[in-house]
Coordinates of C-alpha atoms and ligand atoms in Angstrom, one line a residue:
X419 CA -252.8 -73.3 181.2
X420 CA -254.8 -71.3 178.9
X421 CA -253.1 -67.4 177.7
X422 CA -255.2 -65.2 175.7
X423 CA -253.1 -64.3 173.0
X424 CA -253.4 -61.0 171.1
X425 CA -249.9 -61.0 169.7
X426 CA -249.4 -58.1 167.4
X427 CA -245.2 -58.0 167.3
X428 CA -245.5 -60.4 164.7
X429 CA -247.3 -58.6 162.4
X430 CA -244.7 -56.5 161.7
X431 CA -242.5 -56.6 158.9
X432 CA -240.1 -59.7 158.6
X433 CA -237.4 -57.6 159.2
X434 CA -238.2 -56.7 162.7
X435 CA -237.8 -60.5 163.7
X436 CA -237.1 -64.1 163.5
X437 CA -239.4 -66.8 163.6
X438 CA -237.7 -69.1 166.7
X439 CA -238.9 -72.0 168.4
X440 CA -238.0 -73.2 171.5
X441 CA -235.7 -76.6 172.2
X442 CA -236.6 -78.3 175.1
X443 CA -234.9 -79.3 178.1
X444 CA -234.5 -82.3 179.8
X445 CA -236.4 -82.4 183.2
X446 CA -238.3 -79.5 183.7
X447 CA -239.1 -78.7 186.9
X448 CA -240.9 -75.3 188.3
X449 CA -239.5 -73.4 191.3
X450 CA -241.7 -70.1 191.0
X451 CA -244.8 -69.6 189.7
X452 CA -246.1 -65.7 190.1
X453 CA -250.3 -66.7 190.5
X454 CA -250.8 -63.1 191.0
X455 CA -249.5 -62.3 188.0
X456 CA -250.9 -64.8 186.0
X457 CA -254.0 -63.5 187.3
X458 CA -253.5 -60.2 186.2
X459 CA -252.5 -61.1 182.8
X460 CA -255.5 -63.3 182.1
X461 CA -254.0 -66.5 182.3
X462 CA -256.0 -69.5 182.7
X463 CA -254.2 -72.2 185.6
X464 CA -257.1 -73.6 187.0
X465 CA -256.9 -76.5 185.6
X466 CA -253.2 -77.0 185.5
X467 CA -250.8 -79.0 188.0
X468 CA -247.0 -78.4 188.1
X469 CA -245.8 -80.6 185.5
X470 CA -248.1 -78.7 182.9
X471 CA -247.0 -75.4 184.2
X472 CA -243.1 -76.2 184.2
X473 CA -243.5 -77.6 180.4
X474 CA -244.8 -74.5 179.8
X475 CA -242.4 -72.2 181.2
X476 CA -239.4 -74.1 180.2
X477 CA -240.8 -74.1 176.7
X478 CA -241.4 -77.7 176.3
X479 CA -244.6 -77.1 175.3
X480 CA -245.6 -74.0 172.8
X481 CA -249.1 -72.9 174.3
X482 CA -251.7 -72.6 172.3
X483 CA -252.1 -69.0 170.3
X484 CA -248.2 -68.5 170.8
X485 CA -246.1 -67.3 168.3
X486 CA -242.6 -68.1 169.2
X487 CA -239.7 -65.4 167.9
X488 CA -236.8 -63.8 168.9
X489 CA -236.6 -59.9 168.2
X490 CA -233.9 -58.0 166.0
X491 CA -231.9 -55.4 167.5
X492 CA -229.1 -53.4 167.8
X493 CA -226.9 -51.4 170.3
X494 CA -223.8 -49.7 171.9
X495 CA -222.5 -52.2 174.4
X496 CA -220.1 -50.8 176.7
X497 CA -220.1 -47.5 174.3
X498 CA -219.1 -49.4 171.3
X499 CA -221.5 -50.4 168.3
X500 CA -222.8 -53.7 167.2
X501 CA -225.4 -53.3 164.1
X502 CA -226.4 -57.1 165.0
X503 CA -227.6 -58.4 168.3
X504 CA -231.3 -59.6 168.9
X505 CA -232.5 -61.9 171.1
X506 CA -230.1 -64.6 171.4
X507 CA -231.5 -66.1 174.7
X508 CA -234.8 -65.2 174.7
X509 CA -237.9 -66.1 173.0
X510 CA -241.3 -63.9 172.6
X511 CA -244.2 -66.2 172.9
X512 CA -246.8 -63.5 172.5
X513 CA -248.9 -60.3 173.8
X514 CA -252.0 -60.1 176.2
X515 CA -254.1 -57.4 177.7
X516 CA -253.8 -57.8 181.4
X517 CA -256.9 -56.6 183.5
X518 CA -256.0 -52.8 183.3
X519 CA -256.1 -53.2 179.2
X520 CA -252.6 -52.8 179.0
X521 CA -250.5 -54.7 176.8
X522 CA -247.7 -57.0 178.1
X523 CA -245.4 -59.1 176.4
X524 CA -244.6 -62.8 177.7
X525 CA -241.0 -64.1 177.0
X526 CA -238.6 -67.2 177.6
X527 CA -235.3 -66.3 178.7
X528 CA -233.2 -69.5 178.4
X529 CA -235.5 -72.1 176.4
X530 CA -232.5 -72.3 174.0
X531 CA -230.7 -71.2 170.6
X532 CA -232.5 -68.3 167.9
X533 CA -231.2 -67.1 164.4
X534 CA -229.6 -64.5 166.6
X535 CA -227.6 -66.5 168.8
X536 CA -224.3 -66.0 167.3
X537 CA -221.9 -68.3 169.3
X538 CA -224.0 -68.0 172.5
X539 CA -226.2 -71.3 173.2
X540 CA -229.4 -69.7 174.1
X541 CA -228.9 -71.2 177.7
X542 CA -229.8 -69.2 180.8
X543 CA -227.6 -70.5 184.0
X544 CA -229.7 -71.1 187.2
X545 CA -227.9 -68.5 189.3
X546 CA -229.3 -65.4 186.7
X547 CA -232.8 -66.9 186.7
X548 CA -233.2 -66.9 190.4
X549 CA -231.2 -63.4 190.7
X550 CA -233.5 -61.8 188.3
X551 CA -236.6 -63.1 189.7
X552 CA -235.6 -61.9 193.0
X553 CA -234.7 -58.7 191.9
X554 CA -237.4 -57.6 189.4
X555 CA -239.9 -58.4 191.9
X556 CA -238.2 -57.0 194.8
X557 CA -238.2 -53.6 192.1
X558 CA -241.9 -53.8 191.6
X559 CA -242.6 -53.8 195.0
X560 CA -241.0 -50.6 195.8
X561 CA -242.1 -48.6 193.2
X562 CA -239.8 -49.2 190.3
X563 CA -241.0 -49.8 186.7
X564 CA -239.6 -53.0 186.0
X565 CA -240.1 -55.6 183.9
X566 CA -241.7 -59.1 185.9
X567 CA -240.9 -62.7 187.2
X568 CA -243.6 -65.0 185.7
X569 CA -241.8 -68.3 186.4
X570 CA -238.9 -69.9 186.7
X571 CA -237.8 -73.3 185.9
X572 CA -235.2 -75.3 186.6
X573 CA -234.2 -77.7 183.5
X574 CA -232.0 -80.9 184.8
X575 CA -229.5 -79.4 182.4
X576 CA -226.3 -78.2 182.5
X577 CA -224.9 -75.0 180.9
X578 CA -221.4 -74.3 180.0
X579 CA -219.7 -71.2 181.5
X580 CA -216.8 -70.5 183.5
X581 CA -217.9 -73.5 185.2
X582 CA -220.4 -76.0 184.7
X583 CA -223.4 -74.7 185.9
X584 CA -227.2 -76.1 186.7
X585 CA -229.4 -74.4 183.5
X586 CA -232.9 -72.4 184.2
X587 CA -235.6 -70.7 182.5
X588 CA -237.4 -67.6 183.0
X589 CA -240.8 -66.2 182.0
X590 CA -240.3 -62.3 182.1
X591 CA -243.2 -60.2 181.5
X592 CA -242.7 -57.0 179.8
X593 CA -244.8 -53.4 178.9
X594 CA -242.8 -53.8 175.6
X595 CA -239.6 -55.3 174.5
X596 CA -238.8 -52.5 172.7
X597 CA -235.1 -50.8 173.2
X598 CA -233.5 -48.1 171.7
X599 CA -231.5 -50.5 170.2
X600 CA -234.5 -51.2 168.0
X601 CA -234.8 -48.0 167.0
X602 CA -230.8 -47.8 166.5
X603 CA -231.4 -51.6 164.3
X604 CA -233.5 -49.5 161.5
X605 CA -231.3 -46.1 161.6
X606 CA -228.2 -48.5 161.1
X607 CA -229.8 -49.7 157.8
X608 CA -231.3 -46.6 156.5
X609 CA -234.5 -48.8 156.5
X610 CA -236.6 -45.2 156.6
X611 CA -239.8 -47.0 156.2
X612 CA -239.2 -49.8 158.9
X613 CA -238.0 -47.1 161.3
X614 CA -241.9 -45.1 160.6
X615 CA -243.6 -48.4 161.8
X616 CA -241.6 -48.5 164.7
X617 CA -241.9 -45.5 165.5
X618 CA -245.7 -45.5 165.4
X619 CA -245.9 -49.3 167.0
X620 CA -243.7 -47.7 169.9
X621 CA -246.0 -45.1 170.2
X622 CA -249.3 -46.9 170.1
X623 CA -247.9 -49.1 173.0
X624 CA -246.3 -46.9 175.0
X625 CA -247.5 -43.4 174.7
X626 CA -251.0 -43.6 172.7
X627 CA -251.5 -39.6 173.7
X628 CA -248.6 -38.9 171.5
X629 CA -250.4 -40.9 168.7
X630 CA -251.6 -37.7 166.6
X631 CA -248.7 -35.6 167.5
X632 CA -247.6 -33.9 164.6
X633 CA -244.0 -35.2 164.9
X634 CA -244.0 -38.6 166.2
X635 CA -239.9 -39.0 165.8
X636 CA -240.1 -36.4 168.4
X637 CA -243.0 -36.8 170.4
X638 CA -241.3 -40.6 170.7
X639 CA -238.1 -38.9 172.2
X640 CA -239.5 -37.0 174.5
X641 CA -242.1 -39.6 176.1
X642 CA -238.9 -41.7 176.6
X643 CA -236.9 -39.2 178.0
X644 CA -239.6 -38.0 180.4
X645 CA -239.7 -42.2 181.4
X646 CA -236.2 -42.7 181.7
X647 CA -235.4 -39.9 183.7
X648 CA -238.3 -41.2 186.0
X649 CA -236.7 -44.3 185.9
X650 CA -233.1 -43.4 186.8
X651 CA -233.8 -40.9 189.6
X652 CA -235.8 -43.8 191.2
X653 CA -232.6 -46.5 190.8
X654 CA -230.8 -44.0 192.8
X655 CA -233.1 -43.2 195.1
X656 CA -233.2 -47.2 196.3
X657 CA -229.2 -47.2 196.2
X658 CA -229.7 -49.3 192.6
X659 CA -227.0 -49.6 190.0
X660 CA -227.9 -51.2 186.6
X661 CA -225.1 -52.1 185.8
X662 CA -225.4 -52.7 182.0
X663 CA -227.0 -49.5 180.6
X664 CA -226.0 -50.6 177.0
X665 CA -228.6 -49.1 174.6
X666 CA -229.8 -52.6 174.0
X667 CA -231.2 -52.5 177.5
X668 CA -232.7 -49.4 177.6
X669 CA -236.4 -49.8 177.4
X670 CA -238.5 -47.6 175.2
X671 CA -241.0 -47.9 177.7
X672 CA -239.1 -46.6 180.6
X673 CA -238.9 -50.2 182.8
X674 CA -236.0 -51.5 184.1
X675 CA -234.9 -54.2 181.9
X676 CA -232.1 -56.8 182.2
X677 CA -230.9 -57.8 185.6
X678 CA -227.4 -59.0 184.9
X679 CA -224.6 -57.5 186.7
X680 CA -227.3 -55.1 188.9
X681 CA -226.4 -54.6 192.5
X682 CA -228.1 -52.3 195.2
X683 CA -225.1 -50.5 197.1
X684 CA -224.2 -51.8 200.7
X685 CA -222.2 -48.5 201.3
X686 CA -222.8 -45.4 199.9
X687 CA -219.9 -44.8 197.5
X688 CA -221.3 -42.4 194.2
X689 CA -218.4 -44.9 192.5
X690 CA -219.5 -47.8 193.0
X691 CA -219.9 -50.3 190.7
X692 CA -220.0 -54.2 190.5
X693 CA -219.7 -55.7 187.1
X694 CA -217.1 -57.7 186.6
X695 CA -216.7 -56.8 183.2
X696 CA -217.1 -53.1 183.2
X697 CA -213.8 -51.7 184.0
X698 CA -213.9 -48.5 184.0
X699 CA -216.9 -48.1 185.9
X700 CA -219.1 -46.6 182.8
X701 CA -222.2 -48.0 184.8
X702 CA -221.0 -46.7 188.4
X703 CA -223.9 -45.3 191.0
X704 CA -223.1 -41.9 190.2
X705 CA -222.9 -42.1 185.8
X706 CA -225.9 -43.3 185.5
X707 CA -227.7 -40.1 184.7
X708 CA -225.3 -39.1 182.2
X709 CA -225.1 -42.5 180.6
X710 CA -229.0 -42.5 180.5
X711 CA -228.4 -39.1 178.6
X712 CA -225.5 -40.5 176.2
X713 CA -228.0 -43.4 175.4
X714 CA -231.1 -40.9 174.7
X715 CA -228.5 -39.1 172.6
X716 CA -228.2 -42.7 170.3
X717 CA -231.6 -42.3 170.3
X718 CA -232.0 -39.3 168.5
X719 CA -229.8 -39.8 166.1
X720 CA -231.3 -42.7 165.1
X721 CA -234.3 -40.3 164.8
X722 CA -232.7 -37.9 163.0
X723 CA -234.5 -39.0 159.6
X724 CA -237.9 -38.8 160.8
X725 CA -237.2 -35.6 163.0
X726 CA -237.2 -33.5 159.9
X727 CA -236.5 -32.9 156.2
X728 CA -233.5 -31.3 156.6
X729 CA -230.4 -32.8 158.9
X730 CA -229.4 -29.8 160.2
X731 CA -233.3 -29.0 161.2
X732 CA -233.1 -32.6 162.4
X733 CA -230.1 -32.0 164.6
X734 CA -231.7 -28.9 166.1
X735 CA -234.6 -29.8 167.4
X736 CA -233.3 -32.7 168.6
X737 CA -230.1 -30.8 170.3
X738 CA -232.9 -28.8 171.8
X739 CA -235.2 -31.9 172.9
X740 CA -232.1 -33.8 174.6
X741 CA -231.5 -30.1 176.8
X742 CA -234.6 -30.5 178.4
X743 CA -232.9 -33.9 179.9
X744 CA -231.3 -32.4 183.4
X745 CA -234.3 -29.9 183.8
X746 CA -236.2 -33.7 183.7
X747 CA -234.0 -35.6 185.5
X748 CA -232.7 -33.3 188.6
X749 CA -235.6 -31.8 190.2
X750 CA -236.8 -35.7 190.2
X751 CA -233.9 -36.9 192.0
X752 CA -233.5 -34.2 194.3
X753 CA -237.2 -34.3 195.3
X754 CA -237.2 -38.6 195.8
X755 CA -233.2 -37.6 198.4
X756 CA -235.0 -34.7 199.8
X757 CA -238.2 -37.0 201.0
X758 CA -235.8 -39.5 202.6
X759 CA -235.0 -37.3 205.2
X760 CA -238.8 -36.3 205.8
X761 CA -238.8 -33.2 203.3
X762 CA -241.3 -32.6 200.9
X763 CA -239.0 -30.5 198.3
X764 CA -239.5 -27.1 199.3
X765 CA -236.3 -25.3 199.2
X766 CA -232.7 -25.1 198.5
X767 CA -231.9 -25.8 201.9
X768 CA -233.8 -28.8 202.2
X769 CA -231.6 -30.4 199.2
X770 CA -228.4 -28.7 201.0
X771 CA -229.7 -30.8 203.8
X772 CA -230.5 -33.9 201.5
X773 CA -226.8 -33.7 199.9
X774 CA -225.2 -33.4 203.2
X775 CA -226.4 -36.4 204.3
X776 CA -225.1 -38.4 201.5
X777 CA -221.9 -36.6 202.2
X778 CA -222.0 -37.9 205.1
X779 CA -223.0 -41.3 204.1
X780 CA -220.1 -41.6 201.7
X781 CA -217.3 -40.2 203.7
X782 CA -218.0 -42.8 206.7
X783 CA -218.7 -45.2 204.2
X784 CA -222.1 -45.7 205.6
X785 CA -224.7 -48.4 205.0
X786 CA -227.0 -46.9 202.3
X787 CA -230.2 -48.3 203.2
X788 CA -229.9 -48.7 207.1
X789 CA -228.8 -45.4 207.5
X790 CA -232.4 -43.9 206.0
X791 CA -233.8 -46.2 207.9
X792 CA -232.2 -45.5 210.6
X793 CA -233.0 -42.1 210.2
X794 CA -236.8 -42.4 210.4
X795 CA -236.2 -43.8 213.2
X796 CA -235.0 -41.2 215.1
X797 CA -237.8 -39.4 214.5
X798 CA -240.2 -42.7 215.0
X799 CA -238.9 -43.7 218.6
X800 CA -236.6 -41.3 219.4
X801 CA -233.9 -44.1 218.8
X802 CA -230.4 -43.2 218.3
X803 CA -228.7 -46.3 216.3
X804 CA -228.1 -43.9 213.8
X805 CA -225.1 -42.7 215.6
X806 CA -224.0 -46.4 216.2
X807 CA -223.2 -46.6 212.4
X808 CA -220.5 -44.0 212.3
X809 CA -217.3 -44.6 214.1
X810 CA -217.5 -40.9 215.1
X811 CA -220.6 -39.9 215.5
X812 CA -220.0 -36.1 216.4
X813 CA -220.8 -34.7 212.5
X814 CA -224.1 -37.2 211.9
X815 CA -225.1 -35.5 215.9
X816 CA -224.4 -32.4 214.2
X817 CA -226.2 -33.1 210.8
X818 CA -229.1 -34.4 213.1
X819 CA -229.6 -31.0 215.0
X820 CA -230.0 -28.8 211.8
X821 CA -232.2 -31.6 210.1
X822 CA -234.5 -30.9 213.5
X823 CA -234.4 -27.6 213.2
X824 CA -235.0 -27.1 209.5
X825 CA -237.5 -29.4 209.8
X826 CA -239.2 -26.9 212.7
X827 CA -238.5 -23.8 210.3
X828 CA -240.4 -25.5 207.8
X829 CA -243.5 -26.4 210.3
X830 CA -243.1 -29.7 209.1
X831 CA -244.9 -32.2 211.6
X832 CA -243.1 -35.2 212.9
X833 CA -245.6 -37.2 211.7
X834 CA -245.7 -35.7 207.9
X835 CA -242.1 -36.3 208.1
X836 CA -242.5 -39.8 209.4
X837 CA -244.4 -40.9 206.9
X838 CA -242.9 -39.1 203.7
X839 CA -239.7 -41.2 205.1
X840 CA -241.8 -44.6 205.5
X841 CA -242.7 -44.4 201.8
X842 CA -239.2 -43.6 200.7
X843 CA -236.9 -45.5 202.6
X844 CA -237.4 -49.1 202.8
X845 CA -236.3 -51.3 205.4
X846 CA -235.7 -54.2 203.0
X847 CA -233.8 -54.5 199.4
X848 CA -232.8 -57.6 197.8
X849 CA -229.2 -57.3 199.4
X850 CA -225.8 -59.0 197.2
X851 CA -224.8 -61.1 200.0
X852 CA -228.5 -62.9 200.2
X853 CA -228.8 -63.3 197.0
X854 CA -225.5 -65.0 196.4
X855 CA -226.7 -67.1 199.8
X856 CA -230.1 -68.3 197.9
X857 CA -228.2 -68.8 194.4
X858 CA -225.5 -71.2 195.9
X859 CA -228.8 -73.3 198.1
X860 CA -230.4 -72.7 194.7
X861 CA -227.7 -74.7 192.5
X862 CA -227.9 -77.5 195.4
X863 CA -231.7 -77.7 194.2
X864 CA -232.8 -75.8 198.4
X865 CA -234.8 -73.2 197.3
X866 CA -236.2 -72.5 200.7
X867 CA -234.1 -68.9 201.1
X868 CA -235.4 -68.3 197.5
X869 CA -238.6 -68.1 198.5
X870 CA -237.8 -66.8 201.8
X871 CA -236.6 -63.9 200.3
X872 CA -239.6 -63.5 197.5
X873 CA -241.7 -63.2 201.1
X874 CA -238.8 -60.4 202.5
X875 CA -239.1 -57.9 199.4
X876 CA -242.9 -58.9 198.6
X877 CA -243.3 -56.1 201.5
X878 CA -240.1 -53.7 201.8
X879 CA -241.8 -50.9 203.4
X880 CA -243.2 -53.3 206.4
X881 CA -240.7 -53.7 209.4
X882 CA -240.8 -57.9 210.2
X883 CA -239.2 -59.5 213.2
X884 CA -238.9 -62.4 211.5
X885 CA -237.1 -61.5 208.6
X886 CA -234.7 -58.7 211.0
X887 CA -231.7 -60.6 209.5
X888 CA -232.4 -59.0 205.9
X889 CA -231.9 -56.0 207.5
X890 CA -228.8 -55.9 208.1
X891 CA -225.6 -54.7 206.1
X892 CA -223.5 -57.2 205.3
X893 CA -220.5 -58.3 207.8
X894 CA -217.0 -57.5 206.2
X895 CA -216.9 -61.1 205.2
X896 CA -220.1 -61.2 203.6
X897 CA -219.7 -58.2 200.9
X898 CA -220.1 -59.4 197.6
X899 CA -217.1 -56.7 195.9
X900 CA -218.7 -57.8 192.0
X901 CA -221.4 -59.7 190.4
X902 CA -221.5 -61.5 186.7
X903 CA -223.5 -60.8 183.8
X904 CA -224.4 -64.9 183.6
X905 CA -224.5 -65.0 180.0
Ligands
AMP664 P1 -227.1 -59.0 177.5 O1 -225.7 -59.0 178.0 O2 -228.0 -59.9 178.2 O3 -227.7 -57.6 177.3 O4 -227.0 -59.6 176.0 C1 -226.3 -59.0 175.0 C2 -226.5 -59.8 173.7 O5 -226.0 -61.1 173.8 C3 -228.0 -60.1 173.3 O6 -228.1 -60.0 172.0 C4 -228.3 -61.5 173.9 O7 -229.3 -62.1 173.2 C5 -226.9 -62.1 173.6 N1 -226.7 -63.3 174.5 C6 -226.4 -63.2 175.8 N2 -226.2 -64.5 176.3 C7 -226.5 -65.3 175.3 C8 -226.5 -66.8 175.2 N3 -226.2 -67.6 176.2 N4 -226.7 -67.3 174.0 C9 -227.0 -66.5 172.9 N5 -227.0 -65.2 173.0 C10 -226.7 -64.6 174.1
MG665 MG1 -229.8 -57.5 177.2

């Protein structure tokens, strides 16, 4: 297994990491390997069988050109500050150009203990490995940025947690693992001169038009607020909650990053939330806009230095930068509701429409997902198992004969509508209840319904007889009410 290294993170100053080696693991053995990936990032596995690949994945073996470390950062966890996190889990092994010249970043979660590891023990449980997997793929195949699944391994080791608990690692591919914690590490230490060269790497590698702008601080702020509120109107769109929007893992790049406690809704509830450990529903479906703002707000104040020579001027321009935010965010997520019910955003009655229906949704507490799906096929077939969602069916029947008619006032054709609604609505996500169903076969070393379920969300959009099953809601015994961070 041969990567082409062009690694470019450790160049930086010292300050911006740790040198960390992996430890190895016991028994390596490889569940997943993503060839398509690998292919796209350049990476040489020809010549290499399963053994080779697992000992490289697990981080048994260091590959050539790698050079191993774990990155400093910061970040408001849970809305409370800690100057001192990193990467306590996770190891960078390096950069490569994949085959569209972009840069990625390849990365070890799991292969063991970093200068940054505080108490933790580096370890990754199984269970987060497969999730993550799972999910990040399932995000890249509708659309999502995300970051990716490269491998994972399983490592004949245990890991200490609530329980004992089978150990893994993953191989997560990355635009950049750059946070707004990063930024926040430098502003924490009035390290002025640090924070410059990140503020020009994270430019370079993320938003190279911005490169000359003659205020990068700023130019930084705003390519990562147009990003993120890409990124959040799309989570909500597919019924997706985070879960963990601590600025640690927000992504200067505007991916998703971090699939702990992350959940995609069974019933439409703007509540909702599944971590365990956030109480007070910070992270619930509906917050995350404003917590995406809140974060972008950290963000600018740990620009403030570089925004201007003078604080106040500093705080102006960026009070007036983060304003721009809802203009961003809203039209985005009101266009991406208004084309799941067959509307290209054309008016305020289409997103009266749009609301409606999520009204709707949430007040029968509806199936998120088969409900849209549902939806388009009505229009599809003529079918009417929309109605046999909703105990009463009378105000959906209702809904159903003004969504015809607007959709006649706007001369939209059936089959414009159709296939605006095929894009948007898939008819497979990565649902709680079969992914606690493939972690549990998982831990007993079956990892058939892993891979079955790689094969369901490979193709979300694409309707499969065989797979009808992932379709489905969940029974009333099958909802999975909260999921764990793993750590
Ligand atoms: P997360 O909850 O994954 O965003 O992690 C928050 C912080 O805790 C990061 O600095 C992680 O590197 C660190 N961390 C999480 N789990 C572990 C672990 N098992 N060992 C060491 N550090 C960890
Ligand atoms: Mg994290």
């Amino acid at each position: 297994m041969h990567f082409r290294f062009d690694n470019t993170y450790a160049s930086l100053p010292s300050e911006f990491f740790a040198p960390a080696a992996p430890s190895p693991v016991k028994n390596p053995q490889l569940i997943a390997f993503n060839e398509s990936l690998a292919e796209d990032l350049g990476i040489d596995c020809e010549q290499a069988d399963t053994e080779s690949i697992a000992r490289i994945c697990s981080g048994n073996v260091v590959p050539e050109g790698a050079q191993p470390l774990a990155m400093a950062y910061s970040g408001h966890q849970f809305g409370g500050f800690s100057p001192q996190l990193g990467d306590g889990r996770a190891i960078l092994l390096g950069e490569v150009i994949d085959k569209s010249g972009n840069r990625r970043d390849i990365q070890w979660k799991g292969a063991g203990p970093t200068p940054f590891s505080r108490r933790g023990d580096g370890r990754s449980a199984l269970g987060p490995v497969l999730r993550e997997y799972v999910v990040s793929e399932a995000m890249h195949a509708l659309g999502i940025p995300t970051t990716r699944a490269l491998a994972a391994v399983s490592t004949g080791e245990n890991v200490y947690r609530e329980t004992v608990e089978p150990g893994g690692v993953f191989t997560r591919v990355a635009q950049s693992h750059l946070r707004i914690g990063t930024v926040q590490f430098f502003a924490a230490r009035q390290d002025i001169e640090n924070l410059k060269v990140l503020v020009k790497y994270a430019l370079n590698r993320h938003y190279p038009e911005a490169i000359d702008s003659e205020n990068p601080a700023l130019a930084l702020l705003n390519g990562v607020m147009n990003r993120q509120a890409n990124l959040v109107a799309k989570w909500m769109n597919a019924g997706f909650i985070h879960g963990v929007m601590n600025t640690d893992n927000m992504s200067l790049s505007g991916e998703t990053i971090d699939y702990g406690p992350c959940a995609f809704m069974d019933h439409y509830d703007p509540a909702r939330k599944f971590s365990f450990i956030d109480r007070g529903g910070r992270y619930a479906f509906a917050n995350q806009p404003a917590i995406a703002h809140w974060n972008l707000t950290r963000l600018a104040e740990a620009l403030l230095p570089l925004l201007a020579e003078k604080e106040e001027q500093s705080i102006e321009l960026a009070e007036a930068e983060l304003s721009k935010l809802p203009s961003l965010f809203e039209p985005l997520y009101m266009e991406t509701f208004c084309r799941k019910i067959g509307l290209p955003r054309s008016s305020e009655d289409s997103w009266a429409l749009a609301d409606s229906f999520l009204d709707l949704l949430r007040d029968r507490k509806v199936d998120f997902t088969l409900a849209y799906r549902r939806l388009t096929e009505v229009l599809e077939a003529g079918s009417n198992g929309l109605l046999e969602l909703f105990s009463d069916p009378e105000p959906v029947s209702r809904w159903l004969d003004d969504w015809k008619q607007t959709l006649g006032k706007l001369h939209i054709p059936n089959k414009q509508a159709i296939q605006l609604m095929r894009e948007a609505n898939p008819v497979y996500i990565p649902r709680n209840h079969k992914i606690e169903e493939l972690i549990e076969a998982g831990k007993e070393g079956d990892f058939s319904l892993f891979h079955r379920m790689n094969e369901v969300v490979a193709k979300p959009f694409e309707s499969r007889e065989k797979f009808s099953e992932y379709e489905l809601a969940p029974e009333p015994h099958e909802v999975v009410p909260a999921t764990f961070c793993g750590t």
